[in-house]
C-alpha positions as YAML, in Angstrom:
chain: A
units: angstrom
residues:
- id: 1
  name: MET
  ca: [2.99, 15.45, -22.85]
- id: 2
  name: LYS
  ca: [5.38, 14.41, -20.11]
- id: 3
  name: LYS
  ca: [3.63, 13.92, -16.76]
- id: 4
  name: ASN
  ca: [5.40, 15.32, -13.69]
- id: 5
  name: VAL
  ca: [4.69, 14.11, -10.16]
- id: 6
  name: LEU
  ca: [5.10, 17.00, -7.71]
- id: 7
  name: CYS
  ca: [5.23, 16.16, -4.01]
- id: 8
  name: PHE
  ca: [4.57, 18.98, -1.56]
- id: 9
  name: GLY
  ca: [5.14, 19.17, 2.19]
- id: 10
  name: GLU
  ca: [7.58, 18.07, 4.84]
- id: 11
  name: ALA
  ca: [11.10, 16.77, 4.42]
- id: 12
  name: LEU
  ca: [12.95, 15.90, 7.61]
- id: 13
  name: ILE
  ca: [15.71, 13.82, 9.07]
- id: 14
  name: ASP
  ca: [14.60, 10.50, 10.59]
- id: 15
  name: PHE
  ca: [17.03, 9.33, 13.26]
- id: 16
  name: HIS
  ca: [16.49, 5.56, 13.35]
- id: 17
  name: GLN
  ca: [17.21, 3.67, 16.55]
- id: 18
  name: GLN
  ca: [19.98, 1.09, 16.33]
- id: 19
  name: SER
  ca: [20.81, -1.28, 19.17]
- id: 20
  name: ARG
  ca: [24.37, -1.34, 20.46]
- id: 21
  name: GLY
  ca: [23.91, -4.26, 22.84]
- id: 22
  name: ALA
  ca: [21.95, -4.95, 26.00]
- id: 23
  name: ASP
  ca: [24.08, -2.76, 28.25]
- id: 24
  name: ALA
  ca: [24.60, 0.18, 25.91]
- id: 25
  name: PRO
  ca: [22.20, 2.98, 25.06]
- id: 26
  name: PRO
  ca: [20.90, 2.86, 21.47]
- id: 27
  name: ALA
  ca: [22.50, 4.84, 18.69]
- id: 28
  name: TYR
  ca: [20.38, 6.95, 16.34]
- id: 29
  name: ILE
  ca: [21.39, 6.94, 12.68]
- id: 30
  name: PRO
  ca: [20.26, 9.87, 10.47]
- id: 31
  name: HIS
  ca: [18.23, 9.09, 7.34]
- id: 32
  name: ALA
  ca: [16.72, 11.55, 4.88]
- id: 33
  name: GLY
  ca: [12.93, 11.27, 5.01]
- id: 34
  name: GLY
  ca: [9.53, 12.95, 5.34]
- id: 35
  name: ALA
  ca: [6.41, 11.40, 3.77]
- id: 36
  name: PRO
  ca: [6.02, 13.51, 0.59]
- id: 37
  name: ALA
  ca: [9.78, 13.58, 0.12]
- id: 38
  name: ASN
  ca: [9.78, 9.77, 0.38]
- id: 39
  name: VAL
  ca: [7.05, 9.62, -2.28]
- id: 40
  name: ALA
  ca: [9.09, 11.88, -4.56]
- id: 41
  name: VAL
  ca: [12.07, 9.53, -4.17]
- id: 42
  name: ALA
  ca: [9.86, 6.46, -4.70]
- id: 43
  name: VAL
  ca: [8.49, 7.87, -7.96]
- id: 44
  name: ALA
  ca: [11.95, 8.82, -9.20]
- id: 45
  name: ARG
  ca: [13.37, 5.39, -8.34]
- id: 46
  name: LEU
  ca: [10.58, 3.83, -10.38]
- id: 47
  name: GLY
  ca: [11.73, 5.84, -13.38]
- id: 48
  name: ASP
  ca: [9.22, 8.69, -13.56]
- id: 49
  name: ALA
  ca: [9.73, 12.46, -13.52]
- id: 50
  name: SER
  ca: [9.36, 13.62, -9.94]
- id: 51
  name: ALA
  ca: [9.88, 16.90, -8.11]
- id: 52
  name: PHE
  ca: [9.79, 17.96, -4.48]
- id: 53
  name: VAL
  ca: [8.20, 21.26, -3.44]
- id: 54
  name: GLY
  ca: [8.97, 22.53, 0.05]
- id: 55
  name: MET
  ca: [11.12, 24.60, 2.41]
- id: 56
  name: PHE
  ca: [14.47, 23.66, 3.96]
- id: 57
  name: GLY
  ca: [16.51, 25.24, 6.69]
- id: 58
  name: ARG
  ca: [19.93, 26.63, 5.85]
- id: 59
  name: ASP
  ca: [21.61, 23.99, 7.97]
- id: 60
  name: VAL
  ca: [23.51, 20.75, 7.57]
- id: 61
  name: PHE
  ca: [20.29, 18.73, 7.63]
- id: 62
  name: GLY
  ca: [18.78, 20.81, 4.84]
- id: 63
  name: ASP
  ca: [21.95, 20.14, 2.84]
- id: 64
  name: LEU
  ca: [21.65, 16.42, 3.53]
- id: 65
  name: LEU
  ca: [18.02, 16.31, 2.40]
- id: 66
  name: LEU
  ca: [18.62, 18.24, -0.80]
- id: 67
  name: LYS
  ca: [21.56, 15.99, -1.67]
- id: 68
  name: GLY
  ca: [19.49, 12.88, -0.95]
- id: 69
  name: LEU
  ca: [16.69, 14.08, -3.21]
- id: 70
  name: ALA
  ca: [19.05, 15.05, -6.01]
- id: 71
  name: ASP
  ca: [20.97, 11.76, -5.75]
- id: 72
  name: ALA
  ca: [17.67, 9.89, -6.18]
- id: 73
  name: GLY
  ca: [16.86, 11.86, -9.32]
- id: 74
  name: VAL
  ca: [14.25, 14.17, -7.79]
- id: 75
  name: ASP
  ca: [13.95, 17.68, -9.25]
- id: 76
  name: THR
  ca: [14.62, 20.19, -6.45]
- id: 77
  name: ARG
  ca: [14.28, 23.42, -8.46]
- id: 78
  name: HIS
  ca: [10.97, 24.22, -6.75]
- id: 79
  name: THR
  ca: [12.37, 24.07, -3.21]
- id: 80
  name: ARG
  ca: [13.09, 27.08, -1.02]
- id: 81
  name: ARG
  ca: [15.45, 27.69, 1.93]
- id: 82
  name: THR
  ca: [15.13, 29.86, 5.02]
- id: 83
  name: ASP
  ca: [17.18, 31.14, 7.95]
- id: 84
  name: ALA
  ca: [14.04, 31.54, 10.08]
- id: 85
  name: ALA
  ca: [13.92, 27.92, 11.31]
- id: 86
  name: ASN
  ca: [15.91, 24.72, 11.23]
- id: 87
  name: THR
  ca: [15.09, 21.55, 9.33]
- id: 88
  name: ALA
  ca: [12.72, 19.24, 11.24]
- id: 89
  name: LEU
  ca: [13.99, 16.12, 13.03]
- id: 90
  name: ALA
  ca: [12.24, 12.89, 14.07]
- id: 91
  name: PHE
  ca: [13.58, 10.10, 16.25]
- id: 92
  name: VAL
  ca: [12.23, 6.68, 15.25]
- id: 93
  name: SER
  ca: [12.07, 3.63, 17.53]
- id: 94
  name: HIS
  ca: [11.10, 0.13, 16.36]
- id: 95
  name: ASP
  ca: [9.45, -2.86, 17.98]
- id: 96
  name: PRO
  ca: [10.39, -6.48, 17.08]
- id: 97
  name: HIS
  ca: [7.86, -6.45, 14.20]
- id: 98
  name: GLY
  ca: [9.29, -3.35, 12.56]
- id: 99
  name: ASP
  ca: [6.45, -1.08, 13.70]
- id: 100
  name: ARG
  ca: [7.68, 2.34, 14.73]
- id: 101
  name: SER
  ca: [7.01, 5.20, 17.09]
- id: 102
  name: PHE
  ca: [8.09, 8.79, 16.52]
- id: 103
  name: SER
  ca: [9.42, 11.63, 18.65]
- id: 104
  name: PHE
  ca: [9.26, 14.85, 16.62]
- id: 105
  name: TYR
  ca: [11.33, 18.00, 17.00]
- id: 106
  name: ARG
  ca: [8.91, 20.25, 15.11]
- id: 107
  name: PRO
  ca: [7.63, 23.01, 15.24]
- id: 108
  name: PRO
  ca: [9.25, 25.32, 14.70]
- id: 109
  name: SER
  ca: [10.73, 23.94, 11.51]
- id: 110
  name: ALA
  ca: [11.53, 25.21, 8.05]
- id: 111
  name: ASP
  ca: [9.00, 23.05, 6.19]
- id: 112
  name: LEU
  ca: [6.11, 24.79, 7.98]
- id: 113
  name: LEU
  ca: [7.22, 28.19, 6.64]
- id: 114
  name: PHE
  ca: [6.46, 27.53, 2.97]
- id: 115
  name: ARG
  ca: [3.73, 29.92, 1.77]
- id: 116
  name: ASP
  ca: [1.55, 30.29, -1.31]
- id: 117
  name: ASP
  ca: [3.89, 32.92, -2.79]
- id: 118
  name: ASP
  ca: [6.69, 30.34, -2.65]
- id: 119
  name: PHE
  ca: [4.97, 28.10, -5.20]
- id: 120
  name: ASP
  ca: [6.36, 28.25, -8.72]
- id: 121
  name: PRO
  ca: [3.18, 28.83, -10.81]
- id: 122
  name: ALA
  ca: [4.64, 26.59, -13.55]
- id: 123
  name: ILE
  ca: [4.05, 23.46, -11.44]
- id: 124
  name: PHE
  ca: [0.29, 23.86, -11.68]
- id: 125
  name: ALA
  ca: [-0.41, 22.36, -15.09]
- id: 126
  name: ALA
  ca: [-2.84, 19.92, -16.66]
- id: 127
  name: GLY
  ca: [-1.43, 16.41, -16.81]
- id: 128
  name: ASN
  ca: [0.71, 16.77, -13.69]
- id: 129
  name: ILE
  ca: [0.10, 14.95, -10.40]
- id: 130
  name: PHE
  ca: [0.18, 17.05, -7.20]
- id: 131
  name: HIS
  ca: [0.66, 14.99, -4.05]
- id: 132
  name: ALA
  ca: [0.35, 16.18, -0.44]
- id: 133
  name: GLY
  ca: [-0.32, 14.90, 3.08]
- id: 134
  name: SER
  ca: [-1.56, 16.09, 6.45]
- id: 135
  name: CYS
  ca: [1.81, 16.66, 8.18]
- id: 136
  name: SER
  ca: [2.09, 20.03, 6.43]
- id: 137
  name: MET
  ca: [-1.30, 20.98, 7.91]
- id: 138
  name: THR
  ca: [-0.43, 20.96, 11.62]
- id: 139
  name: GLU
  ca: [-0.02, 24.76, 11.75]
- id: 140
  name: PRO
  ca: [-2.77, 27.11, 10.46]
- id: 141
  name: ALA
  ca: [-0.67, 29.05, 7.94]
- id: 142
  name: SER
  ca: [0.96, 25.89, 6.60]
- id: 143
  name: ALA
  ca: [-2.45, 24.20, 6.38]
- id: 144
  name: ALA
  ca: [-3.77, 27.11, 4.35]
- id: 145
  name: THR
  ca: [-0.78, 26.79, 2.01]
- id: 146
  name: THR
  ca: [-1.37, 23.06, 1.55]
- id: 147
  name: LEU
  ca: [-5.06, 23.57, 0.78]
- id: 148
  name: ARG
  ca: [-4.26, 26.42, -1.59]
- id: 149
  name: GLY
  ca: [-1.71, 24.28, -3.44]
- id: 150
  name: MET
  ca: [-4.19, 21.42, -3.81]
- id: 151
  name: ALA
  ca: [-6.89, 23.82, -5.04]
- id: 152
  name: ARG
  ca: [-4.56, 25.50, -7.53]
- id: 153
  name: ALA
  ca: [-3.48, 22.11, -8.86]
- id: 154
  name: HIS
  ca: [-7.08, 20.96, -9.23]
- id: 155
  name: ASP
  ca: [-8.12, 24.19, -10.97]
- id: 156
  name: ALA
  ca: [-5.24, 23.74, -13.43]
- id: 157
  name: GLY
  ca: [-6.38, 20.24, -14.33]
- id: 158
  name: ALA
  ca: [-3.78, 18.27, -12.39]
- id: 159
  name: LEU
  ca: [-4.61, 15.01, -10.64]
- id: 160
  name: VAL
  ca: [-4.54, 15.70, -6.88]
- id: 161
  name: SER
  ca: [-3.29, 12.91, -4.59]
- id: 162
  name: PHE
  ca: [-3.54, 12.94, -0.78]
- id: 163
  name: ASP
  ca: [-2.07, 10.55, 1.77]
- id: 164
  name: MET
  ca: [-3.62, 11.34, 5.14]
- id: 165
  name: ASN
  ca: [-0.53, 10.09, 7.04]
- id: 166
  name: LEU
  ca: [-1.93, 11.21, 10.40]
- id: 167
  name: ARG
  ca: [0.66, 11.84, 13.12]
- id: 168
  name: PRO
  ca: [-1.31, 12.94, 16.23]
- id: 169
  name: ALA
  ca: [1.88, 13.99, 18.06]
- id: 170
  name: LEU
  ca: [2.37, 16.79, 15.53]
- id: 171
  name: TRP
  ca: [-0.97, 18.44, 16.29]
- id: 172
  name: ARG
  ca: [-1.66, 20.69, 19.25]
- id: 173
  name: ARG
  ca: [-3.14, 18.73, 22.14]
- id: 174
  name: ASP
  ca: [-6.26, 20.91, 22.20]
- id: 175
  name: GLU
  ca: [-6.86, 20.65, 18.44]
- id: 176
  name: ASP
  ca: [-8.98, 18.10, 16.60]
- id: 177
  name: PRO
  ca: [-7.23, 17.43, 13.25]
- id: 178
  name: ALA
  ca: [-10.41, 16.15, 11.59]
- id: 179
  name: PRO
  ca: [-11.95, 19.47, 10.39]
- id: 180
  name: THR
  ca: [-8.69, 20.54, 8.72]
- id: 181
  name: ILE
  ca: [-8.06, 17.12, 7.18]
- id: 182
  name: TRP
  ca: [-11.59, 16.92, 5.80]
- id: 183
  name: GLN
  ca: [-10.89, 20.11, 3.83]
- id: 184
  name: ALA
  ca: [-7.94, 18.40, 2.14]
- id: 185
  name: LEU
  ca: [-9.89, 15.21, 1.48]
- id: 186
  name: ALA
  ca: [-12.50, 17.26, -0.36]
- id: 187
  name: LEU
  ca: [-9.85, 18.50, -2.80]
- id: 188
  name: ALA
  ca: [-8.21, 15.16, -3.61]
- id: 189
  name: ASP
  ca: [-8.93, 12.90, -6.59]
- id: 190
  name: PHE
  ca: [-6.93, 9.96, -5.20]
- id: 191
  name: ILE
  ca: [-6.84, 9.28, -1.46]
- id: 192
  name: LYS
  ca: [-4.69, 6.81, 0.44]
- id: 193
  name: LEU
  ca: [-5.67, 5.99, 4.03]
- id: 194
  name: SER
  ca: [-4.51, 3.47, 6.58]
- id: 195
  name: ALA
  ca: [-7.12, 1.39, 8.38]
- id: 196
  name: GLU
  ca: [-6.44, 3.42, 11.53]
- id: 197
  name: GLU
  ca: [-6.96, 6.68, 9.64]
- id: 198
  name: LEU
  ca: [-10.27, 5.51, 8.19]
- id: 199
  name: ALA
  ca: [-11.33, 4.58, 11.74]
- id: 200
  name: PHE
  ca: [-10.33, 8.08, 12.89]
- id: 201
  name: LEU
  ca: [-12.44, 9.68, 10.15]
- id: 202
  name: ALA
  ca: [-15.32, 7.34, 10.93]
- id: 203
  name: THR
  ca: [-15.27, 8.47, 14.55]
- id: 204
  name: SER
  ca: [-15.51, 12.10, 13.45]
- id: 205
  name: VAL
  ca: [-18.69, 11.60, 11.39]
- id: 206
  name: GLY
  ca: [-20.48, 8.60, 12.91]
- id: 207
  name: GLY
  ca: [-19.20, 5.49, 11.18]
- id: 208
  name: GLU
  ca: [-17.19, 4.17, 8.26]
- id: 209
  name: ALA
  ca: [-20.08, 4.32, 5.80]
- id: 210
  name: ALA
  ca: [-20.69, 7.95, 6.75]
- id: 211
  name: ALA
  ca: [-16.99, 8.73, 6.31]
- id: 212
  name: LEU
  ca: [-16.91, 7.26, 2.80]
- id: 213
  name: LYS
  ca: [-20.15, 9.03, 1.92]
- id: 214
  name: ARG
  ca: [-18.58, 12.33, 2.94]
- id: 215
  name: VAL
  ca: [-15.43, 11.55, 0.91]
- id: 216
  name: TRP
  ca: [-17.57, 11.23, -2.24]
- id: 217
  name: GLN
  ca: [-19.00, 14.70, -1.64]
- id: 218
  name: GLY
  ca: [-15.61, 16.09, -2.74]
- id: 219
  name: HIS
  ca: [-13.52, 15.43, -5.85]
- id: 220
  name: ALA
  ca: [-12.47, 11.91, -4.85]
- id: 221
  name: GLN
  ca: [-12.71, 9.15, -7.46]
- id: 222
  name: PHE
  ca: [-10.49, 6.43, -6.00]
- id: 223
  name: VAL
  ca: [-9.72, 5.59, -2.35]
- id: 224
  name: VAL
  ca: [-7.30, 2.91, -1.14]
- id: 225
  name: VAL
  ca: [-7.10, 1.75, 2.47]
- id: 226
  name: THR
  ca: [-3.99, -0.13, 3.57]
- id: 227
  name: ASP
  ca: [-3.69, -2.22, 6.72]
- id: 228
  name: GLY
  ca: [-0.05, -3.22, 7.09]
- id: 229
  name: ALA
  ca: [0.46, -6.82, 6.01]
- id: 230
  name: HIS
  ca: [-3.30, -7.43, 5.85]
- id: 231
  name: THR
  ca: [-5.48, -7.29, 2.75]
- id: 232
  name: LEU
  ca: [-5.97, -3.78, 1.41]
- id: 233
  name: ARG
  ca: [-9.33, -2.32, 0.39]
- id: 234
  name: TRP
  ca: [-10.23, -0.03, -2.48]
- id: 235
  name: TYR
  ca: [-13.30, 2.09, -3.15]
- id: 236
  name: THR
  ca: [-14.80, 4.06, -6.01]
- id: 237
  name: ARG
  ca: [-18.08, 5.94, -6.03]
- id: 238
  name: ASP
  ca: [-20.00, 2.80, -7.02]
- id: 239
  name: GLN
  ca: [-17.67, -0.14, -6.41]
- id: 240
  name: SER
  ca: [-15.42, -1.59, -3.75]
- id: 241
  name: GLY
  ca: [-13.10, -4.54, -3.42]
- id: 242
  name: LYS
  ca: [-10.01, -6.04, -1.85]
- id: 243
  name: ALA
  ca: [-6.48, -6.75, -3.03]
- id: 244
  name: PRO
  ca: [-3.79, -8.97, -1.51]
- id: 245
  name: THR
  ca: [-0.45, -7.91, -0.07]
- id: 246
  name: PHE
  ca: [2.80, -9.87, 0.12]
- id: 247
  name: PRO
  ca: [4.09, -11.74, 3.20]
- id: 248
  name: VAL
  ca: [7.58, -10.52, 4.04]
- id: 249
  name: ARG
  ca: [9.72, -10.25, 7.16]
- id: 250
  name: ALA
  ca: [9.35, -6.65, 8.30]
- id: 251
  name: VAL
  ca: [12.47, -4.89, 9.50]
- id: 252
  name: ASP
  ca: [11.34, -1.27, 9.43]
- id: 253
  name: ALA
  ca: [7.87, -0.06, 8.46]
- id: 254
  name: THR
  ca: [9.02, 3.56, 8.04]
- id: 255
  name: GLY
  ca: [8.22, 4.69, 4.51]
- id: 256
  name: ALA
  ca: [6.18, 1.62, 3.55]
- id: 257
  name: GLY
  ca: [3.05, 3.68, 2.94]
- id: 258
  name: ASP
  ca: [5.06, 6.21, 0.97]
- id: 259
  name: ALA
  ca: [6.51, 3.44, -1.20]
- id: 260
  name: PHE
  ca: [2.95, 2.18, -1.76]
- id: 261
  name: VAL
  ca: [1.75, 5.63, -2.79]
- id: 262
  name: GLY
  ca: [4.76, 5.97, -5.10]
- id: 263
  name: GLY
  ca: [3.76, 2.69, -6.74]
- id: 264
  name: CYS
  ca: [0.20, 3.92, -7.27]
- id: 265
  name: LEU
  ca: [1.36, 7.21, -8.77]
- id: 266
  name: HIS
  ca: [3.76, 5.26, -11.02]
- id: 267
  name: GLY
  ca: [0.79, 3.26, -12.24]
- id: 268
  name: PHE
  ca: [-1.13, 6.45, -12.98]
- id: 269
  name: VAL
  ca: [1.83, 7.85, -14.92]
- id: 270
  name: GLN
  ca: [2.28, 4.67, -16.96]
- id: 271
  name: ALA
  ca: [-1.43, 4.58, -17.83]
- id: 272
  name: ASP
  ca: [-1.49, 8.35, -18.50]
- id: 273
  name: VAL
  ca: [-4.26, 8.76, -15.91]
- id: 274
  name: ARG
  ca: [-5.57, 12.28, -15.46]
- id: 275
  name: SER
  ca: [-8.04, 13.80, -13.07]
- id: 276
  name: GLU
  ca: [-10.87, 13.35, -15.54]
- id: 277
  name: THR
  ca: [-9.94, 9.71, -16.34]
- id: 278
  name: LEU
  ca: [-9.14, 8.41, -12.84]
- id: 279
  name: SER
  ca: [-12.65, 7.02, -12.30]
- id: 280
  name: ALA
  ca: [-12.46, 5.05, -15.58]
- id: 281
  name: PHE
  ca: [-9.03, 3.73, -14.59]
- id: 282
  name: ALA
  ca: [-10.31, 2.60, -11.18]
- id: 283
  name: ALA
  ca: [-13.26, 0.84, -12.86]
- id: 284
  name: ASP
  ca: [-10.92, -1.09, -15.19]
- id: 285
  name: SER
  ca: [-10.19, -4.21, -13.14]
- id: 286
  name: ALA
  ca: [-7.07, -5.21, -15.09]
- id: 287
  name: LYS
  ca: [-5.38, -1.81, -14.80]
- id: 288
  name: ARG
  ca: [-6.52, -1.16, -11.23]
- id: 289
  name: ASP
  ca: [-5.51, -4.57, -9.90]
- id: 290
  name: ALA
  ca: [-2.13, -4.49, -11.66]
- id: 291
  name: THR
  ca: [-1.37, -1.07, -10.16]
- id: 292
  name: LEU
  ca: [-2.41, -2.13, -6.65]
- id: 293
  name: ARG
  ca: [-0.31, -5.29, -6.92]
- id: 294
  name: PHE
  ca: [2.71, -3.27, -8.07]
- id: 295
  name: ALA
  ca: [2.18, -0.74, -5.27]
- id: 296
  name: ALA
  ca: [1.82, -3.52, -2.68]
- id: 297
  name: ALA
  ca: [5.14, -4.94, -3.87]
- id: 298
  name: CYS
  ca: [6.75, -1.51, -3.43]
- id: 299
  name: GLY
  ca: [5.47, -1.35, 0.15]
- id: 300
  name: ALA
  ca: [6.54, -4.92, 0.89]
- id: 301
  name: LEU
  ca: [10.08, -4.29, -0.31]
- id: 302
  name: ALA
  ca: [10.29, -1.08, 1.73]
- id: 303
  name: VAL
  ca: [9.55, -2.82, 5.04]
- id: 304
  name: THR
  ca: [12.42, -5.23, 4.51]
- id: 305
  name: ARG
  ca: [14.91, -2.34, 4.61]
- id: 306
  name: THR
  ca: [16.01, 0.25, 7.12]
- id: 307
  name: GLY
  ca: [15.67, 3.92, 6.35]
- id: 308
  name: SER
  ca: [13.38, 6.28, 4.51]
- id: 309
  name: PHE
  ca: [14.75, 7.43, 1.14]
- id: 310
  name: ALA
  ca: [17.02, 4.38, 1.26]
- id: 311
  name: ALA
  ca: [14.06, 1.99, 1.55]
- id: 312
  name: MET
  ca: [12.37, 3.05, -1.69]
- id: 313
  name: PRO
  ca: [12.79, 0.29, -4.31]
- id: 314
  name: THR
  ca: [13.75, 0.65, -7.98]
- id: 315
  name: ARG
  ca: [11.49, -0.52, -10.77]
- id: 316
  name: ALA
  ca: [13.86, -3.41, -11.53]
- id: 317
  name: GLU
  ca: [13.68, -4.55, -7.91]
- id: 318
  name: VAL
  ca: [9.88, -4.44, -7.90]
- id: 319
  name: THR
  ca: [9.71, -6.33, -11.21]
- id: 320
  name: ALA
  ca: [12.01, -9.04, -9.87]
- id: 321
  name: PHE
  ca: [10.00, -9.27, -6.64]
- id: 322
  name: LEU
  ca: [6.76, -9.70, -8.61]
- id: 323
  name: GLU
  ca: [8.30, -12.41, -10.76]
- id: 324
  name: GLN
  ca: [9.32, -14.28, -7.60]
- id: 325
  name: HIS
  ca: [5.74, -13.99, -6.30]
- id: 326
  name: ALA
  ca: [3.93, -14.76, -9.54]
...
């Protein structure tokens, strides 16, 4: 049975800062992006069947995003469009190391208007992978939709993937994101966190060990924690370990985590990993380590490029990179 990777949530336009000289104000160049949309593109570029599920405004930016997804080979049949809000925008600035800061123009935005009735029931099927993140959870109704989609996917036998991808600026100043995010973590089989996000969760429950203990109270079988160029960590219910990354000159870190997640999901597809077999996959050192190495290469290549969709590498590029770093 063909495995489909379905990525749900936000798609937006990232306006990346570009210097025009010391005496001139910077220019901002539009790039199609949004974390789950980036993952959908990453998976498609690696040669797997991928689809994006979400809402777009009926505006020029919605047109640009849909074209970018289609050009990358992503199935957009499960997307919706609305006149009730425009497509979200983000302005991205970079420091000399490629690290970025965001200024969001959202809400209101079209992606937050997707509701449970907008889901095509056909996407919830055993063997599929359903991927989501927390940026679609910054408004109550959209959070409920995200949680419902994850629950429906799990009940259908799909493998549920969650990248926390915390962006504090998107949440209301008086709101603690932790309670809402913990609900999503409880529904996910595979979880990707950054070191900063694990620290955030640890603060909410009294330490890193307590955070991981709470993660295992849900459906989670495999957790990976990235830390930029530093060694990444992985956890299962009864094991833990580390895996190396690749030293590269970072130009733009936007989308690096999404490229990494795409590499992991590609590994799951190639190994025909399902919800019920993920724990066995994570316990198999050869398969697990090969997938994490491949995913780390995807992330490393992404930071050497500018853009979001545009930064996602092809399978041939990742293979060549790995051969150079054998």
